[in-house]
Coordinates of C-alpha atoms and ligand atoms in Angstrom, one line a residue:
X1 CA -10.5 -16.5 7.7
X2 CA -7.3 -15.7 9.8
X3 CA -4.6 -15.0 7.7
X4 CA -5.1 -13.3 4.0
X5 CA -2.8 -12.3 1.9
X6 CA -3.8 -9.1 -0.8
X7 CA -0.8 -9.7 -3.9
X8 CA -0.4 -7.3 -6.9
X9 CA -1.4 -9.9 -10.2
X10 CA -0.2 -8.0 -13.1
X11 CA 3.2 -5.0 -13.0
X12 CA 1.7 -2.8 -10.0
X13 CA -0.3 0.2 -9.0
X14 CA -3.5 -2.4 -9.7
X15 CA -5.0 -0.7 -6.6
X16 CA -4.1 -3.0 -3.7
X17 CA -3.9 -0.6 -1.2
X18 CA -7.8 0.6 -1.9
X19 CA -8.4 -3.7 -1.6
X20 CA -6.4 -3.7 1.3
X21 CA -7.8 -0.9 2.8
X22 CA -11.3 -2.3 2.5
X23 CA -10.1 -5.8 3.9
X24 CA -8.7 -4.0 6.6
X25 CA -11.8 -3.1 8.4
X26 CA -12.2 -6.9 9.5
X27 CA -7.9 -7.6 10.0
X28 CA -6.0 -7.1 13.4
X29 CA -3.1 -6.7 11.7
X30 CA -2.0 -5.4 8.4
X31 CA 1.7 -6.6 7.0
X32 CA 4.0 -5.5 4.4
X33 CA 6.3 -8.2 3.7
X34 CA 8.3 -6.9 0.8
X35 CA 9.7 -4.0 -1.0
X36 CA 10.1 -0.5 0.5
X37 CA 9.8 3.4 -0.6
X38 CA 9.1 1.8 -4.7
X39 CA 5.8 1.1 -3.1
X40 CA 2.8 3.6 -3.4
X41 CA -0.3 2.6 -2.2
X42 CA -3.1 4.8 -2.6
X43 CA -6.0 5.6 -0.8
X44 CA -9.1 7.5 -0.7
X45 CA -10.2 8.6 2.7
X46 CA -13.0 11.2 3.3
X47 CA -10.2 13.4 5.0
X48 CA -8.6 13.4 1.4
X49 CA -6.2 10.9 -0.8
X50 CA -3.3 9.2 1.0
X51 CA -0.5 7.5 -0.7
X52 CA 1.5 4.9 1.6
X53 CA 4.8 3.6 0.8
X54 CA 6.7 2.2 3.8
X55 CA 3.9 1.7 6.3
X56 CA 0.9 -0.7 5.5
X57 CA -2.9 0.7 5.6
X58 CA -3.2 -0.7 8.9
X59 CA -2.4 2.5 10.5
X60 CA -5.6 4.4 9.3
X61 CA -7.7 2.0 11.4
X62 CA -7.8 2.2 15.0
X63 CA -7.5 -0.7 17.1
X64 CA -5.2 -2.3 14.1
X65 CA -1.7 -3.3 14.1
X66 CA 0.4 -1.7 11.4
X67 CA 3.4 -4.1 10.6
X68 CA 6.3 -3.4 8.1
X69 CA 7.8 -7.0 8.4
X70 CA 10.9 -8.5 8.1
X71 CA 11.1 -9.0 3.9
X72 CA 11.2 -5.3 4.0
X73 CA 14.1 -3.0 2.9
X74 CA 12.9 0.6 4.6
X75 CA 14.8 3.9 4.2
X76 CA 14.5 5.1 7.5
X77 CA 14.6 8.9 7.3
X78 CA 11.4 8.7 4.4
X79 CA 9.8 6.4 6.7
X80 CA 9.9 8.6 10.0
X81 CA 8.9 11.7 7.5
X82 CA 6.0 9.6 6.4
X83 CA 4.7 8.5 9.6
X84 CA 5.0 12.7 11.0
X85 CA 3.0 13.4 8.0
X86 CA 0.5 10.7 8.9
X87 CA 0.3 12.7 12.8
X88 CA 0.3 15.8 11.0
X89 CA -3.0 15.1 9.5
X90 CA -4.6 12.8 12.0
X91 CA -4.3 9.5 10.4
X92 CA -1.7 8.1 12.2
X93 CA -4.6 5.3 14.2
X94 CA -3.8 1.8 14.4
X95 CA -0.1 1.0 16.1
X96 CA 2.7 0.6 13.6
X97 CA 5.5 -1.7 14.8
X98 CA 8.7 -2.3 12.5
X99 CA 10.4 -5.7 12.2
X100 CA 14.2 -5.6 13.7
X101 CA 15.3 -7.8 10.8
X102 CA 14.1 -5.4 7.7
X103 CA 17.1 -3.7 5.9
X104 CA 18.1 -0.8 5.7
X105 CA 18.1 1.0 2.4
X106 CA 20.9 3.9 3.0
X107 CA 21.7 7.2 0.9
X108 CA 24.1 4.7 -1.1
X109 CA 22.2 2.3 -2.1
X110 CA 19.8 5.3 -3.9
X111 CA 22.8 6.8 -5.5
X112 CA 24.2 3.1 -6.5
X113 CA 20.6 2.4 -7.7
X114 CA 21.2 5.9 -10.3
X115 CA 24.6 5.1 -11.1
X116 CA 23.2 1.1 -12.1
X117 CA 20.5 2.1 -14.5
X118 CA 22.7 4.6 -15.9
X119 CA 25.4 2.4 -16.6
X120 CA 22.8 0.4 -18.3
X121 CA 21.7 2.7 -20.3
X122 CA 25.4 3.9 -21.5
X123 CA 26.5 0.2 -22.4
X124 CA 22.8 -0.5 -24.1
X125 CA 21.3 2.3 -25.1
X126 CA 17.5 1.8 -24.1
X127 CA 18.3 -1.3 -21.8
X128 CA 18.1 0.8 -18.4
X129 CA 14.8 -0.7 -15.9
X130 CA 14.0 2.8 -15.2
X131 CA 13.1 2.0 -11.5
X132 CA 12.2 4.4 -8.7
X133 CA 15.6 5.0 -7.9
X134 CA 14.7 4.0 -4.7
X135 CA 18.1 2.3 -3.3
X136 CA 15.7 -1.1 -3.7
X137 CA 17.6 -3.4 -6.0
X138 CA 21.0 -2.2 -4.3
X139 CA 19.9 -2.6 -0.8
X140 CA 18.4 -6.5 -1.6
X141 CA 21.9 -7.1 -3.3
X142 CA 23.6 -6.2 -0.2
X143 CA 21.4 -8.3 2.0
X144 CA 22.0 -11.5 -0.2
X145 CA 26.1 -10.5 0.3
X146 CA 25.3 -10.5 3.9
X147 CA 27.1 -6.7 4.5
X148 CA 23.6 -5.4 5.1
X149 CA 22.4 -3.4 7.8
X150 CA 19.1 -4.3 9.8
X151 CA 16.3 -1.9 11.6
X152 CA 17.5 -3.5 14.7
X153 CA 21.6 -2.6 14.0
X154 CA 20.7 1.0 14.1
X155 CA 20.2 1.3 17.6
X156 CA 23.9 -0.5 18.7
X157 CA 26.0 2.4 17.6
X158 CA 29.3 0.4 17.5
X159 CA 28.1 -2.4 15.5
X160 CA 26.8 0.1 12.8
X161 CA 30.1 2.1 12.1
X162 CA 31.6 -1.3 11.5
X163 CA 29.2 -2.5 9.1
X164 CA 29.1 1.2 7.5
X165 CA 32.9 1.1 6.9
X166 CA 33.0 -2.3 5.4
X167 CA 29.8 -1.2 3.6
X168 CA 31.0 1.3 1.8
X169 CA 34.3 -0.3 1.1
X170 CA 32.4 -2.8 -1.2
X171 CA 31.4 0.5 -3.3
X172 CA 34.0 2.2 -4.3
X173 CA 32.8 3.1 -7.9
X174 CA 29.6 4.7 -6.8
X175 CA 30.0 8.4 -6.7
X176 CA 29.0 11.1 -4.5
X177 CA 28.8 8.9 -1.5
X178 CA 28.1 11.4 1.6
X179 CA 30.7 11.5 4.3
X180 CA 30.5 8.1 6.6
X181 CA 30.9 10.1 9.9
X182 CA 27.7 12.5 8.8
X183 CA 25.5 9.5 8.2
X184 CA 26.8 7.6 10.8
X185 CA 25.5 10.2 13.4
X186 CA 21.6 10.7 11.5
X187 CA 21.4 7.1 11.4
X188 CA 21.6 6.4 15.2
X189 CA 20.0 9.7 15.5
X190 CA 16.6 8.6 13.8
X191 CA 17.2 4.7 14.4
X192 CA 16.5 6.2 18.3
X193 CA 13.6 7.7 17.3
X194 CA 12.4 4.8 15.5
X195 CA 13.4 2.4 18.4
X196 CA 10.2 2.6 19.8
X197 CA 8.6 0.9 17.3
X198 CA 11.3 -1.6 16.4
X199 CA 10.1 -5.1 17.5
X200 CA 10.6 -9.1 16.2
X201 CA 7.7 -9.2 14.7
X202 CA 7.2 -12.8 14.2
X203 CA 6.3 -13.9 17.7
X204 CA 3.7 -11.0 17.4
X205 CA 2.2 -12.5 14.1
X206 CA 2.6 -15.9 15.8
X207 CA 0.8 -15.2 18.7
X208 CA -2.3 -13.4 16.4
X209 CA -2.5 -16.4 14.8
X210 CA -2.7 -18.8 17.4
X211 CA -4.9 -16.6 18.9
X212 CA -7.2 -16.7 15.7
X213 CA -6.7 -12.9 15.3
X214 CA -7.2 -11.9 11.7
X215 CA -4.3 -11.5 9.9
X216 CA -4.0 -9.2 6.2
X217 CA -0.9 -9.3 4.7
X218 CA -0.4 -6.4 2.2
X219 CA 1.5 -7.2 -1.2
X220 CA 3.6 -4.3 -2.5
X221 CA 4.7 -4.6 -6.2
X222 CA 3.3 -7.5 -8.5
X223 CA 3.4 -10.9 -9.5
X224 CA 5.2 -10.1 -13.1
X225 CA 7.5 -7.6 -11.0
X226 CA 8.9 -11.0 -9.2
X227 CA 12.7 -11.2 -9.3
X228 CA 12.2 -14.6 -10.7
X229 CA 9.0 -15.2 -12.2
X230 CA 8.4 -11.9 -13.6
X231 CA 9.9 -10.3 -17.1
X232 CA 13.4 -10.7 -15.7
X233 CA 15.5 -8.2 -15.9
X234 CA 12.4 -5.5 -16.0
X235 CA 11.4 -6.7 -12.4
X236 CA 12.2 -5.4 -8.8
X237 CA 14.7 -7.4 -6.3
X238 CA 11.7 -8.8 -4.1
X239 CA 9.3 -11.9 -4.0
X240 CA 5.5 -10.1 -4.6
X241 CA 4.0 -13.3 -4.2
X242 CA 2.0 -15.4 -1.8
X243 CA 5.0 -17.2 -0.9
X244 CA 7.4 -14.1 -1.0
X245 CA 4.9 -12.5 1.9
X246 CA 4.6 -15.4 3.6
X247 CA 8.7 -15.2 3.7
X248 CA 8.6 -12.0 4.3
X249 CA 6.2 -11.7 7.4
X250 CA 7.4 -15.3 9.2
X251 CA 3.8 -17.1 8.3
X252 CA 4.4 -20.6 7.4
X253 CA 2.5 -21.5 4.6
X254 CA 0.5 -24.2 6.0
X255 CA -1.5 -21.2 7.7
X256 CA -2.7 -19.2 4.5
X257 CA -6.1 -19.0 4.4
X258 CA -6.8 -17.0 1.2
X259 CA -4.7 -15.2 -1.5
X260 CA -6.6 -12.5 -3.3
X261 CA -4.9 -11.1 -6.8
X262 CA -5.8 -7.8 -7.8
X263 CA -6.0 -6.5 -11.1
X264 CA -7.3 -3.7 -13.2
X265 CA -10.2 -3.9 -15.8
X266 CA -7.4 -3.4 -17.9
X267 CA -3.4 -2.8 -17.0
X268 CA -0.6 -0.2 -16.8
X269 CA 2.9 -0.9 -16.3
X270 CA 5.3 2.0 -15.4
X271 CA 9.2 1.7 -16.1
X272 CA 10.9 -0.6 -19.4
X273 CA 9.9 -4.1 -19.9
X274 CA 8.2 -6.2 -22.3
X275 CA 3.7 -5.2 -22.2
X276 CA 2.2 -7.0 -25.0
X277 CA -1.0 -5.5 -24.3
X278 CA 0.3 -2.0 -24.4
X279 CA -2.1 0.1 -26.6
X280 CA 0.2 3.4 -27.5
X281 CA -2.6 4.5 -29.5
X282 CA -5.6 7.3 -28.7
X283 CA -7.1 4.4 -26.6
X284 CA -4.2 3.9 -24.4
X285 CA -4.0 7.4 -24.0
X286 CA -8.0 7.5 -22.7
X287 CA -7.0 5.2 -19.9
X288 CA -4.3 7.0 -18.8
X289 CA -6.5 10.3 -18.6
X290 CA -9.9 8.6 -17.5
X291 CA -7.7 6.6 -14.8
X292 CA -5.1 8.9 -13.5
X293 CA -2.6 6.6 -14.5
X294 CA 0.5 8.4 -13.0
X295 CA 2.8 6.6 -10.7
X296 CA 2.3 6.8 -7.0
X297 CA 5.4 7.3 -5.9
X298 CA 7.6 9.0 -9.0
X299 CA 4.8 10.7 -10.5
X300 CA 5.8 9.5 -14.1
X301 CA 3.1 8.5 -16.9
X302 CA 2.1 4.8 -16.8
X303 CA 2.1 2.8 -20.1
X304 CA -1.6 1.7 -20.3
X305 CA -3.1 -1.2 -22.4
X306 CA -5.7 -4.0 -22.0
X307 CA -6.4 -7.0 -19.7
X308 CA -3.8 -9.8 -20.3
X309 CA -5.4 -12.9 -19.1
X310 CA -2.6 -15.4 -20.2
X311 CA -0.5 -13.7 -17.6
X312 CA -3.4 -13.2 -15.4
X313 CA -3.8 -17.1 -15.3
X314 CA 0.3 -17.2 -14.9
X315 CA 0.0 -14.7 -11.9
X316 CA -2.9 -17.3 -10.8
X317 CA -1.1 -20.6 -10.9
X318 CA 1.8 -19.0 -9.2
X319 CA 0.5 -17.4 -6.6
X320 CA -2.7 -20.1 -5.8
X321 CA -5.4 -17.3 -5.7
X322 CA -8.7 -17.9 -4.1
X323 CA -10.6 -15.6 -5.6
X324 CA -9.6 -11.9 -7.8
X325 CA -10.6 -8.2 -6.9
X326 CA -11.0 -6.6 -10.3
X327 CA -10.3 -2.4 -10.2
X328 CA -11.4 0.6 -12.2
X329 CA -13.8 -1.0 -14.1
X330 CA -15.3 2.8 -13.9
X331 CA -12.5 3.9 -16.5
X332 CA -13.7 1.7 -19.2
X333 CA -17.4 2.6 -18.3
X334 CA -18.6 4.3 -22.2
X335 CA -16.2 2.4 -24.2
X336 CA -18.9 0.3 -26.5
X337 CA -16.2 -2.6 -27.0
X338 CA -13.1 -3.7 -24.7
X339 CA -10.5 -6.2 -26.2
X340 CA -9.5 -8.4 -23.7
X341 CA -5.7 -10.9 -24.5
X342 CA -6.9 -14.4 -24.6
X343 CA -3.9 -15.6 -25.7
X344 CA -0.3 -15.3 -27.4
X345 CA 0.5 -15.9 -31.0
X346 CA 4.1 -16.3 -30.9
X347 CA 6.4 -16.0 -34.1
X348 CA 6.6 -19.2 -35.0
X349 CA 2.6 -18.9 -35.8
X350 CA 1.7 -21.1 -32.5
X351 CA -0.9 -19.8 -30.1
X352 CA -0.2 -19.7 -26.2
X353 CA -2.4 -19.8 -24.0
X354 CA -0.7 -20.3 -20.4
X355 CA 2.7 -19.4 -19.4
X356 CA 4.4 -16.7 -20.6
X357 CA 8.1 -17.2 -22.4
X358 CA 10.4 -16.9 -19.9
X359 CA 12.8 -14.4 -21.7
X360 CA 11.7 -10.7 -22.0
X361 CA 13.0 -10.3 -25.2
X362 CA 10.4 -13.7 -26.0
X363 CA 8.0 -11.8 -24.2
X364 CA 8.3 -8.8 -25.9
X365 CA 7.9 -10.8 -29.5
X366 CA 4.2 -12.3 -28.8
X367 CA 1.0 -10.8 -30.6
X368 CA -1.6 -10.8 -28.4
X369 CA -5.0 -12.2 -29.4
X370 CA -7.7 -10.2 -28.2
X371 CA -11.4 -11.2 -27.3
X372 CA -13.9 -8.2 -27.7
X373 CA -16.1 -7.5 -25.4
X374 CA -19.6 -5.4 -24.9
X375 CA -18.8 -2.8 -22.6
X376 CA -20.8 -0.9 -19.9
X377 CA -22.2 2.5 -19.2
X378 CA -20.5 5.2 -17.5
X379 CA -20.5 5.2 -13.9
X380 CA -22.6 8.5 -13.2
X381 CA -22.6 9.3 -9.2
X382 CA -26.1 7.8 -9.1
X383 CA -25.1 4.3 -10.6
X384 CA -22.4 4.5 -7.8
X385 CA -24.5 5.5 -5.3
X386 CA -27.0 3.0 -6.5
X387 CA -24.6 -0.2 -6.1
X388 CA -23.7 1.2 -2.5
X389 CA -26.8 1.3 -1.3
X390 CA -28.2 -2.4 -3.1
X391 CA -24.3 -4.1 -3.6
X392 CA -23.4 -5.9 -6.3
X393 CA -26.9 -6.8 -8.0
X394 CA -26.4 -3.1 -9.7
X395 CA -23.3 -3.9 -11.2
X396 CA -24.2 -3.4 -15.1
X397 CA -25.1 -6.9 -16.7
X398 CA -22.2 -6.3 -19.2
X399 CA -19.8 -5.8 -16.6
X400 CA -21.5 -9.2 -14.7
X401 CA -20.3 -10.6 -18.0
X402 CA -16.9 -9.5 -18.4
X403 CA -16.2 -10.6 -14.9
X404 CA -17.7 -13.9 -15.3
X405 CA -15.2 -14.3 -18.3
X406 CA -12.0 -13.2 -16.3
X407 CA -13.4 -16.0 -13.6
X408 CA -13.9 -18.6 -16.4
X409 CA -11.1 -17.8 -18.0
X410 CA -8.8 -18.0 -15.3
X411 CA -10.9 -20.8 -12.9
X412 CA -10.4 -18.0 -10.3
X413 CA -14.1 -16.4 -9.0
X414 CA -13.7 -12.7 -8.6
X415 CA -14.7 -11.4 -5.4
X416 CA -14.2 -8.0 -5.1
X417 CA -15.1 -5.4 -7.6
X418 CA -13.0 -1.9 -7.5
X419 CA -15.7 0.9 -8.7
X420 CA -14.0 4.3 -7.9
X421 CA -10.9 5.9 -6.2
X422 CA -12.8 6.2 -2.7
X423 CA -12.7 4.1 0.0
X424 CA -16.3 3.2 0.1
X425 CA -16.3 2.3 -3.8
X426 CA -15.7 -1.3 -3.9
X427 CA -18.4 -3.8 -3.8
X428 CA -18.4 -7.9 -2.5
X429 CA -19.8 -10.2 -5.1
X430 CA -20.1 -12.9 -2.6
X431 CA -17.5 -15.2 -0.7
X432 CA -15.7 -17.4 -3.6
X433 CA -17.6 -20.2 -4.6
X434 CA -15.5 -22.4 -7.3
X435 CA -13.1 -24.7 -5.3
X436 CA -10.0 -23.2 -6.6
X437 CA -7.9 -26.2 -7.1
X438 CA -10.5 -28.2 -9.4
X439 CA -11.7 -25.2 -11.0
X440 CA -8.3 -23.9 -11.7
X441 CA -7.4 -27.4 -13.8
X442 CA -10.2 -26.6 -16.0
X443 CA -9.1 -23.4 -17.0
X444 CA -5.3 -24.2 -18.3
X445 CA -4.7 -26.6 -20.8
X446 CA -1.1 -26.5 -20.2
Ligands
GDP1 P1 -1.4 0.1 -5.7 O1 0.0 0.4 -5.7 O2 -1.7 -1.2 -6.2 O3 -2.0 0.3 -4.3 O4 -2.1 1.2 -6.7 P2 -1.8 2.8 -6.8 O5 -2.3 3.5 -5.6 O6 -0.4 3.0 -7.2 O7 -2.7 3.1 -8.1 C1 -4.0 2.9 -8.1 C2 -4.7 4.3 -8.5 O8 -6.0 4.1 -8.9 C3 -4.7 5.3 -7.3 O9 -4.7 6.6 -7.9 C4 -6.1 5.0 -6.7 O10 -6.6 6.2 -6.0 C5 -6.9 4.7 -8.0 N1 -8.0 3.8 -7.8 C6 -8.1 2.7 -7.0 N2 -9.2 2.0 -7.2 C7 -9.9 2.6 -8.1 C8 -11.1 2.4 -8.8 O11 -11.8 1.4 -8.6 N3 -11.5 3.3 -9.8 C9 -10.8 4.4 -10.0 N4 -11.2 5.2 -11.0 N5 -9.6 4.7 -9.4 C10 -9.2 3.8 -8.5
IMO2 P1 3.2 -0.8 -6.0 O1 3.3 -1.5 -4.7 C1 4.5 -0.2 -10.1 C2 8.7 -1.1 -11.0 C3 9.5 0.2 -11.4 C4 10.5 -0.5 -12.3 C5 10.8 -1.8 -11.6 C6 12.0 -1.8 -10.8 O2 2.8 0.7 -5.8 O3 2.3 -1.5 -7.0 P2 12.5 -0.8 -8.3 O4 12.6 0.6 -7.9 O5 11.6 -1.7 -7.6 O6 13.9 -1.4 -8.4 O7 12.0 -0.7 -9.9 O8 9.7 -2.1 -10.9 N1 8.0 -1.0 -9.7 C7 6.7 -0.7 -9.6 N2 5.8 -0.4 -10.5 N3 4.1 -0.3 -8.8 C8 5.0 -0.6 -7.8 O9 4.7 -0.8 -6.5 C9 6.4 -0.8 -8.2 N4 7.5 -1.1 -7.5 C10 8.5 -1.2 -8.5 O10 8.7 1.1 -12.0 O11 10.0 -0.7 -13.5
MG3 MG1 1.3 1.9 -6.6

């Protein structure tokens, strides 16, 4: 397999950065494609937990190429104070080289980003997208109006007070904008200290490729977090899909070799938006204390709920996976029954099985119809240490079960099984097997 590609399959935080991680040991390089600071990726290393957000998990392996690729939008003074904490505790190993045509997410576009969701919020009370107020959807706004900055602008001091000016003559109803000459000054300042590490990255990638050297491409965000094909407008501004990173790193798509989804034994969702499997009850409440479920990057409480397979099989189609990781299935380890959405009753009294509407408020109007299932033990430290040492044959037989079902259900094998927050805790059921594009027709009626 040369080039992979590792995508979020249900609203983020499914722990693709622990998947990525592990695929990581076998990749040359490691690409982000898309998004910026929103991501937190997080990982457990025997030197203690990191959390990445603008540099991909390619730079805790040595002899790897850490990329953050063109699709990007990276704040650039978070970035550099990321990368001297990664020095500062010794984990700063494989390369890290930054795409020239990434954009630049400035001060503004963080303060615009406030001032947006606030105005929401005032003209609709309860309508804001709580995001992470990370400058993202302001910054890929910008870059569609072609008044963005790029990486590769920052070092061509000239060039940059020009596109400031006109920059922040586009905004002036965002308040609180700091003083142009200040930020003029620390942008060249730290885009110098950056330059280093600012290549084009494509030829790089090109040259892997032709080459034959493995390729991972890390997926920030998640397939119902698309700006299209998620719960528009509770969505970020990027593509998270396998054609979004493929966009977003200079692959073409004929060169794919494998798109693995990854989703949680059951799902979380941080920020507004329609989550039909959202369980505000005591249960929901158990997840979010047995599984951490805090967000990575903001720290807020994650809405928590159950396993939606009619938008895992939506996330599926769209994104053509070859085979699924499936995370934390330790958190619902003791629970003697977990419902699993099999499908949508919608209002009219129909059943759905495949697509979700394509409005939010639709969305937000389905019941879902839940399969039960048995559930599994707890994972004790020696049931872990028990599937580490003889692999995936000591996966509990109910668990085996409930993963065959996600496979059947969405014609998608599941590869890779998530058992624990460390590094070492996830486990290979075996290369895919199903042929994804027959098996896949099987599984949706629609
Ligand atoms: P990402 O954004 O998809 O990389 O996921 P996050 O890092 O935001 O959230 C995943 C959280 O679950 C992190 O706190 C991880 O340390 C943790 N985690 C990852 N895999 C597992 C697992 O299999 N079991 C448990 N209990 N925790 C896990
Ligand atoms: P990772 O890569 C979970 C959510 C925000 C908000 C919406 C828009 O760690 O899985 P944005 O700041 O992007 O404009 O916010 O998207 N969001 C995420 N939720 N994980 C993420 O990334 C997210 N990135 C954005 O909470 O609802
Ligand atoms: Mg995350």
């Amino acid at each position: 397999m040369t080039v992979r590609v590792v995508l979020g399959a249900q609203f983020g935080d499914e722990a693709k950065g622990k998947i990525a991680d592990y695929l990581a040991a076998d990749a040359r390089y490691v690409v982000r494609s898309g998004g910026g600071p929103n991501t937190g990726h997080t990982i457990g290393l025997p030197e203690g937990v990191v959390v990445l957000h603008q540099v991909s998990c390619g730079v805790l392996r040595t002899g790897v190429t850490a990329i953050s690729g063109p699709g990007m939008v990276i704040q650039p003074f978070k970035l550099e104070e990321e990368i001297l904490e990664l020095e500062r505790r010794g984990l700063r190993r494989g390369e890290i080289l930054l795409s020239d045509r990434a954009h630049v997410i400035l001060p503004l576009h963080e303060l615009e980003d406030a001032w947006q969701d606030s105005l929401r919020a005032q003209r609709s009370p309860g309508s804001a997208l709580g995001t992470t107020r990370s400058g993202i959807g302001p910054a890929y706004a910008d870059r569609y109006a072609r008044w963005g900055i790029r990486l590769g602008e920052l070092s061509r001091p000239a060039l940059l007070r020009e596109r400031l000016e006109l920059l922040y003559a586009t905004k002036p109803e965002v308040p609180d904008l700091p003083p142009i000459d200040d930020l003029a000054t620390r942008l060249a300042e730290v885009g110098s200290r950056l330059d280093p590490m600012i290549r084009a990255t494509e030829p790089i990638i090109w040259g892997a490729i032709e080459r034959g050297e493995p390729i991972l491409l890390e997926g920030a965000q998640s397939a119902l977090l698309d700006i299209d094909f998620g719960t528009y407008p509770y969505v970020t501004s990027s593509h998270p899909t396998s054609a979004g990173a493929l966009m977003g790193s200079g692959i073409p798509p004929t060169e794919l070799d494998a798109a693995i989804g990854v989703a949680k034994a059951y799902s979380t969702r941080v920020g507004a938006g329609p989550y039909p499997t959202e369980d505000t009850g005591e249960r929901g409440e158990h997840l979010r204390r047995v599984g951490g479920e805090r967000g990575a990057t903001t720290g807020r409480p994650r809405r928590c709920g159950w396993l939606d397979l009619v938008l895992l099989r939506y996330a599926a189609r769209l994104n053509g996976y070859t085979s699924l990781a499936i995370t934390k299935v330790d958190v619902l380890g003791g629970m003697d029954e977990i419902p699993v959405c099999v499908a949508y009753r919608l209002p009219d009294g129909s059943t759905s099985r495949d697509a979700p509407p394509s409005r939010a408020e639709d969305l937000a109007k389905v019941e879902p119809v839940y399969a039960t299932m048995p559930g599994w033990p707890e994972f004790h430290a020696r049931a872990k240490e028990r599937i580490r040492r003889e692999g995936a044959s000591a996966l509990p037989s109910t668990l085996r079960r409930y993963l065959d079902f996600i496979s059947e259900e969405t014609g998608v094998p599941v590869e890779y099984v998530g058992y624990g927050a460390h590094r070492d805790e996830t486990v290979t059921l075996g290369p895919p097997t199903v042929r994804r594009h027959r098996s896949a027709m099987t599984a949706w009626s629609g």
